[in-house]
PDB file of C-alpha atoms in Angstrom:
ATOM      1  CA  UNK A   1     -89.704  22.405-314.076  1.00 64.00           C
ATOM      2  CA  UNK A   2     -86.731  22.047-311.644  1.00 81.00           C
ATOM      3  CA  UNK A   3     -83.520  23.116-313.197  1.00 91.00           C
ATOM      4  CA  UNK A   4     -80.504  20.820-312.593  1.00 95.00           C
ATOM      5  CA  UNK A   5     -77.244  22.278-311.911  1.00 97.00           C
ATOM      6  CA  UNK A   6     -73.721  20.652-312.050  1.00 98.00           C
ATOM      7  CA  UNK A   7     -71.263  21.854-309.391  1.00 98.00           C
ATOM      8  CA  UNK A   8     -67.495  21.157-310.179  1.00 97.00           C
ATOM      9  CA  UNK A   9     -64.914  21.929-307.478  1.00 96.00           C
ATOM     10  CA  UNK A  10     -62.123  20.024-306.123  1.00 95.00           C
ATOM     11  CA  UNK A  11     -62.761  21.408-302.656  1.00 95.00           C
ATOM     12  CA  UNK A  12     -65.592  19.216-301.445  1.00 94.00           C
ATOM     13  CA  UNK A  13     -66.475  21.657-298.660  1.00 95.00           C
ATOM     14  CA  UNK A  14     -67.148  24.475-301.089  1.00 94.00           C
ATOM     15  CA  UNK A  15     -68.894  22.334-303.525  1.00 96.00           C
ATOM     16  CA  UNK A  16     -71.128  21.080-300.605  1.00 96.00           C
ATOM     17  CA  UNK A  17     -71.872  24.662-299.462  1.00 95.00           C
ATOM     18  CA  UNK A  18     -72.922  25.638-302.994  1.00 96.00           C
ATOM     19  CA  UNK A  19     -75.100  22.591-303.201  1.00 97.00           C
ATOM     20  CA  UNK A  20     -76.935  23.718-300.007  1.00 96.00           C
ATOM     21  CA  UNK A  21     -77.622  27.139-301.258  1.00 95.00           C
ATOM     22  CA  UNK A  22     -78.858  25.910-304.630  1.00 96.00           C
ATOM     23  CA  UNK A  23     -81.095  23.177-302.966  1.00 96.00           C
ATOM     24  CA  UNK A  24     -82.539  25.673-300.656  1.00 95.00           C
ATOM     25  CA  UNK A  25     -83.656  27.611-303.777  1.00 94.00           C
ATOM     26  CA  UNK A  26     -85.357  24.528-305.092  1.00 94.00           C
ATOM     27  CA  UNK A  27     -82.706  23.389-307.858  1.00 95.00           C
ATOM     28  CA  UNK A  28     -81.532  19.906-308.241  1.00 96.00           C
ATOM     29  CA  UNK A  29     -77.894  19.493-308.221  1.00 97.00           C
ATOM     30  CA  UNK A  30     -75.093  17.069-309.228  1.00 97.00           C
ATOM     31  CA  UNK A  31     -71.446  17.366-307.980  1.00 97.00           C
ATOM     32  CA  UNK A  32     -68.097  16.462-309.513  1.00 97.00           C
ATOM     33  CA  UNK A  33     -64.668  17.112-307.865  1.00 95.00           C
ATOM     34  CA  UNK A  34     -62.608  17.015-311.146  1.00 95.00           C
ATOM     35  CA  UNK A  35     -62.899  17.570-314.989  1.00 95.00           C
ATOM     36  CA  UNK A  36     -63.035  13.927-315.908  1.00 95.00           C
ATOM     37  CA  UNK A  37     -65.753  13.150-313.327  1.00 96.00           C
ATOM     38  CA  UNK A  38     -67.685  16.240-314.679  1.00 96.00           C
ATOM     39  CA  UNK A  39     -67.590  15.098-318.339  1.00 96.00           C
ATOM     40  CA  UNK A  40     -68.857  11.787-317.158  1.00 95.00           C
ATOM     41  CA  UNK A  41     -71.787  13.207-315.381  1.00 95.00           C
ATOM     42  CA  UNK A  42     -72.637  15.315-318.407  1.00 95.00           C
ATOM     43  CA  UNK A  43     -72.707  12.379-320.494  1.00 92.00           C
ATOM     44  CA  UNK A  44     -74.970  10.410-318.143  1.00 92.00           C
ATOM     45  CA  UNK A  45     -77.568  13.168-317.323  1.00 91.00           C
ATOM     46  CA  UNK A  46     -79.053  16.336-318.531  1.00 92.00           C
ATOM     47  CA  UNK A  47     -78.053  19.622-316.771  1.00 95.00           C
ATOM     48  CA  UNK A  48     -79.223  23.151-317.325  1.00 94.00           C
ATOM     49  CA  UNK A  49     -76.322  25.049-316.061  1.00 96.00           C
ATOM     50  CA  UNK A  50     -72.617  24.268-314.740  1.00 97.00           C
ATOM     51  CA  UNK A  51     -70.642  25.989-312.020  1.00 97.00           C
ATOM     52  CA  UNK A  52     -66.933  25.369-312.584  1.00 96.00           C
ATOM     53  CA  UNK A  53     -63.939  26.178-310.404  1.00 94.00           C
ATOM     54  CA  UNK A  54     -61.089  27.475-312.377  1.00 92.00           C
ATOM     55  CA  UNK A  55     -58.169  26.046-310.190  1.00 90.00           C
ATOM     56  CA  UNK A  56     -58.473  22.296-310.273  1.00 92.00           C
ATOM     57  CA  UNK A  57     -55.628  19.654-310.595  1.00 90.00           C
ATOM     58  CA  UNK A  58     -55.363  17.793-313.654  1.00 91.00           C
ATOM     59  CA  UNK A  59     -58.082  19.225-316.114  1.00 93.00           C
ATOM     60  CA  UNK A  60     -58.632  22.828-314.869  1.00 92.00           C
ATOM     61  CA  UNK A  61     -61.915  24.591-315.165  1.00 93.00           C
ATOM     62  CA  UNK A  62     -60.756  26.399-318.459  1.00 93.00           C
ATOM     63  CA  UNK A  63     -59.972  23.243-320.250  1.00 94.00           C
ATOM     64  CA  UNK A  64     -63.282  21.742-318.905  1.00 95.00           C
ATOM     65  CA  UNK A  65     -65.178  24.642-320.233  1.00 94.00           C
ATOM     66  CA  UNK A  66     -63.537  24.236-323.660  1.00 92.00           C
ATOM     67  CA  UNK A  67     -64.578  20.634-323.589  1.00 94.00           C
ATOM     68  CA  UNK A  68     -68.137  21.296-322.624  1.00 94.00           C
ATOM     69  CA  UNK A  69     -68.394  23.892-325.316  1.00 89.00           C
ATOM     70  CA  UNK A  70     -67.689  21.392-328.033  1.00 87.00           C
ATOM     71  CA  UNK A  71     -71.156  20.285-327.973  1.00 85.00           C
ATOM     72  CA  UNK A  72     -73.152  21.779-325.208  1.00 88.00           C
ATOM     73  CA  UNK A  73     -74.501  25.322-325.118  1.00 85.00           C
ATOM     74  CA  UNK A  74     -75.802  25.365-321.482  1.00 89.00           C
ATOM     75  CA  UNK A  75     -74.771  28.359-319.414  1.00 91.00           C
ATOM     76  CA  UNK A  76     -71.496  28.196-317.442  1.00 94.00           C
ATOM     77  CA  UNK A  77     -70.619  30.178-314.551  1.00 95.00           C
ATOM     78  CA  UNK A  78     -66.911  30.039-313.554  1.00 92.00           C
ATOM     79  CA  UNK A  79     -65.468  30.655-310.051  1.00 93.00           C
ATOM     80  CA  UNK A  80     -61.873  31.645-309.432  1.00 88.00           C
ATOM     81  CA  UNK A  81     -59.717  32.915-306.663  1.00 84.00           C
ATOM     82  CA  UNK A  82     -58.039  35.232-309.187  1.00 76.00           C
ATOM     83  CA  UNK A  83     -59.389  38.788-309.406  1.00 70.00           C
ATOM     84  CA  UNK A  84     -57.281  40.169-312.352  1.00 72.00           C
ATOM     85  CA  UNK A  85     -59.188  41.304-315.325  1.00 69.00           C
ATOM     86  CA  UNK A  86     -57.033  39.149-317.800  1.00 72.00           C
ATOM     87  CA  UNK A  87     -58.088  36.008-315.740  1.00 75.00           C
ATOM     88  CA  UNK A  88     -61.715  37.080-316.107  1.00 77.00           C
ATOM     89  CA  UNK A  89     -61.243  37.604-319.866  1.00 79.00           C
ATOM     90  CA  UNK A  90     -59.641  34.236-320.459  1.00 81.00           C
ATOM     91  CA  UNK A  91     -62.454  32.622-318.627  1.00 79.00           C
ATOM     92  CA  UNK A  92     -65.155  34.246-320.805  1.00 84.00           C
ATOM     93  CA  UNK A  93     -62.943  33.604-323.901  1.00 83.00           C
ATOM     94  CA  UNK A  94     -63.164  29.798-323.236  1.00 86.00           C
ATOM     95  CA  UNK A  95     -66.905  30.039-323.449  1.00 87.00           C
ATOM     96  CA  UNK A  96     -68.098  30.941-319.920  1.00 90.00           C
ATOM     97  CA  UNK A  97     -71.188  33.052-319.703  1.00 89.00           C
ATOM     98  CA  UNK A  98     -70.309  34.696-316.294  1.00 89.00           C
ATOM     99  CA  UNK A  99     -67.324  34.794-313.828  1.00 88.00           C
ATOM    100  CA  UNK A 100     -67.221  35.185-310.071  1.00 90.00           C
ATOM    101  CA  UNK A 101     -64.470  35.734-307.640  1.00 89.00           C
ATOM    102  CA  UNK A 102     -63.842  33.649-304.546  1.00 89.00           C
ATOM    103  CA  UNK A 103     -64.707  34.258-301.740  1.00 88.00           C
ATOM    104  CA  UNK A 104     -68.183  34.977-303.017  1.00 89.00           C
ATOM    105  CA  UNK A 105     -71.362  36.074-301.403  1.00 92.00           C
ATOM    106  CA  UNK A 106     -73.888  33.118-301.467  1.00 91.00           C
ATOM    107  CA  UNK A 107     -76.631  35.629-302.261  1.00 91.00           C
ATOM    108  CA  UNK A 108     -74.801  36.865-305.181  1.00 91.00           C
ATOM    109  CA  UNK A 109     -74.172  33.590-306.586  1.00 93.00           C
ATOM    110  CA  UNK A 110     -77.756  32.554-306.331  1.00 93.00           C
ATOM    111  CA  UNK A 111     -78.698  35.735-308.151  1.00 90.00           C
ATOM    112  CA  UNK A 112     -76.142  35.219-310.872  1.00 90.00           C
ATOM    113  CA  UNK A 113     -77.371  31.532-311.301  1.00 93.00           C
ATOM    114  CA  UNK A 114     -81.045  32.867-311.548  1.00 91.00           C
ATOM    115  CA  UNK A 115     -80.074  35.539-313.968  1.00 86.00           C
ATOM    116  CA  UNK A 116     -78.290  33.116-316.298  1.00 88.00           C
ATOM    117  CA  UNK A 117     -81.159  30.529-316.159  1.00 89.00           C
ATOM    118  CA  UNK A 118     -83.725  33.292-316.830  1.00 84.00           C
ATOM    119  CA  UNK A 119     -81.754  34.681-319.626  1.00 78.00           C
ATOM    120  CA  UNK A 120     -81.209  31.271-321.301  1.00 79.00           C
ATOM    121  CA  UNK A 121     -84.613  29.589-320.915  1.00 76.00           C
ATOM    122  CA  UNK A 122     -87.045  32.290-320.185  1.00 67.00           C
ATOM    123  CA  UNK A 123     -85.863  34.497-323.201  1.00 56.00           C
ATOM    124  CA  UNK A 124     -86.211  31.509-325.451  1.00 53.00           C
ATOM    125  CA  UNK A 125     -89.823  31.043-324.498  1.00 50.00           C
ATOM    126  CA  UNK A 126     -90.670  34.606-324.736  1.00 52.00           C
ATOM    127  CA  UNK A 127     -89.038  35.066-328.105  1.00 49.00           C
ATOM    128  CA  UNK A 128     -91.081  32.083-329.410  1.00 48.00           C
ATOM    129  CA  UNK A 129     -94.153  33.527-328.066  1.00 47.00           C
ATOM    130  CA  UNK A 130     -93.653  36.937-329.322  1.00 50.00           C
ATOM    131  CA  UNK A 131     -92.224  36.229-332.886  1.00 49.00           C
ATOM    132  CA  UNK A 132     -94.356  33.261-333.746  1.00 48.00           C
ATOM    133  CA  UNK A 133     -91.425  31.191-334.739  1.00 55.00           C
ATOM    134  CA  UNK A 134     -90.069  33.630-337.330  1.00 80.00           C
ATOM    135  CA  UNK A 135     -86.673  32.922-338.728  1.00 87.00           C
ATOM    136  CA  UNK A 136     -84.099  35.641-339.703  1.00 91.00           C
ATOM    137  CA  UNK A 137     -81.831  34.890-342.636  1.00 90.00           C
ATOM    138  CA  UNK A 138     -78.663  36.827-343.450  1.00 90.00           C
ATOM    139  CA  UNK A 139     -76.776  35.199-346.465  1.00 88.00           C
ATOM    140  CA  UNK A 140     -75.932  31.762-345.427  1.00 88.00           C
ATOM    141  CA  UNK A 141     -76.874  32.424-341.773  1.00 91.00           C
ATOM    142  CA  UNK A 142     -80.344  31.202-340.473  1.00 92.00           C
ATOM    143  CA  UNK A 143     -81.612  32.321-336.925  1.00 92.00           C
ATOM    144  CA  UNK A 144     -84.407  30.364-335.498  1.00 89.00           C
ATOM    145  CA  UNK A 145     -86.206  32.354-332.697  1.00 84.00           C
ATOM    146  CA  UNK A 146     -88.310  29.475-331.605  1.00 80.00           C
ATOM    147  CA  UNK A 147     -85.578  26.894-331.093  1.00 80.00           C
ATOM    148  CA  UNK A 148     -83.034  29.474-330.072  1.00 81.00           C
ATOM    149  CA  UNK A 149     -80.595  28.041-332.665  1.00 86.00           C
ATOM    150  CA  UNK A 150     -78.619  29.318-335.613  1.00 91.00           C
ATOM    151  CA  UNK A 151     -77.307  27.580-338.685  1.00 91.00           C
ATOM    152  CA  UNK A 152     -74.758  28.208-341.345  1.00 88.00           C
ATOM    153  CA  UNK A 153     -75.804  26.489-344.790  1.00 85.00           C
ATOM    154  CA  UNK A 154     -77.883  24.042-342.796  1.00 84.00           C
ATOM    155  CA  UNK A 155     -74.974  23.288-340.310  1.00 88.00           C
ATOM    156  CA  UNK A 156     -75.583  24.190-336.683  1.00 88.00           C
ATOM    157  CA  UNK A 157     -73.624  26.938-335.087  1.00 89.00           C
ATOM    158  CA  UNK A 158     -72.511  26.057-331.631  1.00 87.00           C
ATOM    159  CA  UNK A 159     -73.307  29.176-329.759  1.00 88.00           C
ATOM    160  CA  UNK A 160     -73.732  29.748-326.058  1.00 86.00           C
ATOM    161  CA  UNK A 161     -76.992  31.405-324.831  1.00 84.00           C
ATOM    162  CA  UNK A 162     -75.152  34.689-324.356  1.00 88.00           C
ATOM    163  CA  UNK A 163     -73.799  34.529-328.028  1.00 90.00           C
ATOM    164  CA  UNK A 164     -77.020  33.675-329.414  1.00 91.00           C
ATOM    165  CA  UNK A 165     -78.796  36.584-327.313  1.00 90.00           C
ATOM    166  CA  UNK A 166     -76.410  39.202-328.862  1.00 93.00           C
ATOM    167  CA  UNK A 167     -76.750  37.774-332.398  1.00 94.00           C
ATOM    168  CA  UNK A 168     -80.644  37.732-332.235  1.00 93.00           C
ATOM    169  CA  UNK A 169     -80.542  41.290-330.963  1.00 93.00           C
ATOM    170  CA  UNK A 170     -78.304  42.717-333.503  1.00 95.00           C
ATOM    171  CA  UNK A 171     -79.838  40.669-336.363  1.00 93.00           C
ATOM    172  CA  UNK A 172     -83.339  41.682-335.363  1.00 91.00           C
ATOM    173  CA  UNK A 173     -82.463  45.344-335.605  1.00 91.00           C
ATOM    174  CA  UNK A 174     -80.053  45.285-338.688  1.00 91.00           C
ATOM    175  CA  UNK A 175     -78.427  48.757-339.240  1.00 91.00           C
ATOM    176  CA  UNK A 176     -78.950  49.970-335.833  1.00 93.00           C
ATOM    177  CA  UNK A 177     -75.904  50.671-333.767  1.00 95.00           C
ATOM    178  CA  UNK A 178     -76.039  49.134-330.068  1.00 94.00           C
ATOM    179  CA  UNK A 179     -73.735  50.504-327.421  1.00 92.00           C
ATOM    180  CA  UNK A 180     -72.104  47.930-325.269  1.00 90.00           C
ATOM    181  CA  UNK A 181     -74.298  49.165-322.393  1.00 89.00           C
ATOM    182  CA  UNK A 182     -77.504  48.635-324.360  1.00 91.00           C
ATOM    183  CA  UNK A 183     -76.461  45.020-325.364  1.00 91.00           C
ATOM    184  CA  UNK A 184     -75.607  44.234-321.695  1.00 89.00           C
ATOM    185  CA  UNK A 185     -78.754  45.517-320.318  1.00 87.00           C
ATOM    186  CA  UNK A 186     -80.955  43.762-322.997  1.00 88.00           C
ATOM    187  CA  UNK A 187     -79.170  40.454-323.285  1.00 87.00           C
ATOM    188  CA  UNK A 188     -77.886  40.070-319.485  1.00 82.00           C
ATOM    189  CA  UNK A 189     -80.994  42.031-318.190  1.00 76.00           C
ATOM    190  CA  UNK A 190     -78.848  43.571-315.594  1.00 74.00           C
ATOM    191  CA  UNK A 191     -77.522  46.929-314.747  1.00 72.00           C
ATOM    192  CA  UNK A 192     -74.328  47.872-316.830  1.00 70.00           C
ATOM    193  CA  UNK A 193     -71.254  49.018-314.845  1.00 66.00           C
ATOM    194  CA  UNK A 194     -68.149  51.026-315.939  1.00 57.00           C
ATOM    195  CA  UNK A 195     -65.180  49.341-317.519  1.00 52.00           C
ATOM    196  CA  UNK A 196     -67.317  46.055-318.211  1.00 63.00           C
ATOM    197  CA  UNK A 197     -65.403  44.315-321.002  1.00 77.00           C
ATOM    198  CA  UNK A 198     -67.792  41.351-320.815  1.00 83.00           C
ATOM    199  CA  UNK A 199     -69.753  42.314-323.974  1.00 88.00           C
ATOM    200  CA  UNK A 200     -66.495  42.898-325.920  1.00 88.00           C
ATOM    201  CA  UNK A 201     -65.326  39.328-325.175  1.00 89.00           C
ATOM    202  CA  UNK A 202     -68.532  37.677-326.070  1.00 90.00           C
ATOM    203  CA  UNK A 203     -68.716  39.573-329.380  1.00 92.00           C
ATOM    204  CA  UNK A 204     -65.122  38.623-330.051  1.00 91.00           C
ATOM    205  CA  UNK A 205     -66.040  34.885-329.618  1.00 90.00           C
ATOM    206  CA  UNK A 206     -69.151  35.259-331.689  1.00 93.00           C
ATOM    207  CA  UNK A 207     -67.325  36.801-334.536  1.00 93.00           C
ATOM    208  CA  UNK A 208     -64.776  34.120-334.551  1.00 91.00           C
ATOM    209  CA  UNK A 209     -67.468  31.461-334.812  1.00 91.00           C
ATOM    210  CA  UNK A 210     -69.206  33.422-337.597  1.00 92.00           C
ATOM    211  CA  UNK A 211     -66.059  33.835-339.607  1.00 90.00           C
ATOM    212  CA  UNK A 212     -65.177  30.229-339.208  1.00 89.00           C
ATOM    213  CA  UNK A 213     -68.551  28.996-340.434  1.00 88.00           C
ATOM    214  CA  UNK A 214     -69.709  31.600-342.937  1.00 88.00           C
ATOM    215  CA  UNK A 215     -66.504  33.418-343.789  1.00 87.00           C
ATOM    216  CA  UNK A 216     -67.824  36.776-342.525  1.00 88.00           C
ATOM    217  CA  UNK A 217     -67.530  38.113-338.949  1.00 89.00           C
ATOM    218  CA  UNK A 218     -70.948  39.903-339.752  1.00 91.00           C
ATOM    219  CA  UNK A 219     -70.716  42.096-336.831  1.00 94.00           C
ATOM    220  CA  UNK A 220     -69.337  45.541-337.387  1.00 93.00           C
ATOM    221  CA  UNK A 221     -67.741  47.785-334.774  1.00 92.00           C
ATOM    222  CA  UNK A 222     -68.725  51.532-335.063  1.00 92.00           C
ATOM    223  CA  UNK A 223     -65.575  52.866-333.207  1.00 89.00           C
ATOM    224  CA  UNK A 224     -66.579  54.855-330.140  1.00 86.00           C
ATOM    225  CA  UNK A 225     -70.196  53.971-330.548  1.00 90.00           C
ATOM    226  CA  UNK A 226     -70.980  50.334-330.486  1.00 92.00           C
ATOM    227  CA  UNK A 227     -71.770  47.210-332.691  1.00 94.00           C
ATOM    228  CA  UNK A 228     -74.144  46.539-335.489  1.00 94.00           C
ATOM    229  CA  UNK A 229     -75.046  44.085-338.174  1.00 94.00           C
ATOM    230  CA  UNK A 230     -75.727  45.942-341.555  1.00 87.00           C
ATOM    231  CA  UNK A 231     -79.052  45.483-343.157  1.00 65.00           C
TER     232      UNK A 231
END
């Protein structure tokens, strides 16, 4: 199955170059040059991943990411010319799964795209095959390993693929404390690097959603060690 990727960048030359790289790897693509156009395309067609530029006139990439996240859990990779940590954190807090700085290496971009798609869709298939469709229930929360979804009292939780991966990992090993490095390596399936605050940001987002829907952040911090969900 060919994965379809939406590229959103007001710089048509950059959008065109990204499209060439992706098509050379066998992906189908769609392009938009502003937030309004991107939302229209998402309403017309199914996409498996979106690449969003942060700095766009009108609706910027952060606002677009927020709007996409209202009803779409597909992985989102954000691109920005800003390299500061706070800009990266802000991008992740709005719901992005990954963040790259411009100018970027095309090979790294392709690697990030492949990793996001693999983590989102291959993990779902592997989990269903391995666990036979079992569900995990923690109070009002139900986690369905087969459909890669979670519900609170029957109401769907709108989680990104990364958030779901973290929740499934911790819920599947209740009581065990996972270091941020372990979570990153198991969910992202990449090598962890020092000063990586990506896990912290995603867990913060996940906790907020859980607290809003079930009244409990559920994920406990073991200071100086890591994170866990109690059994």
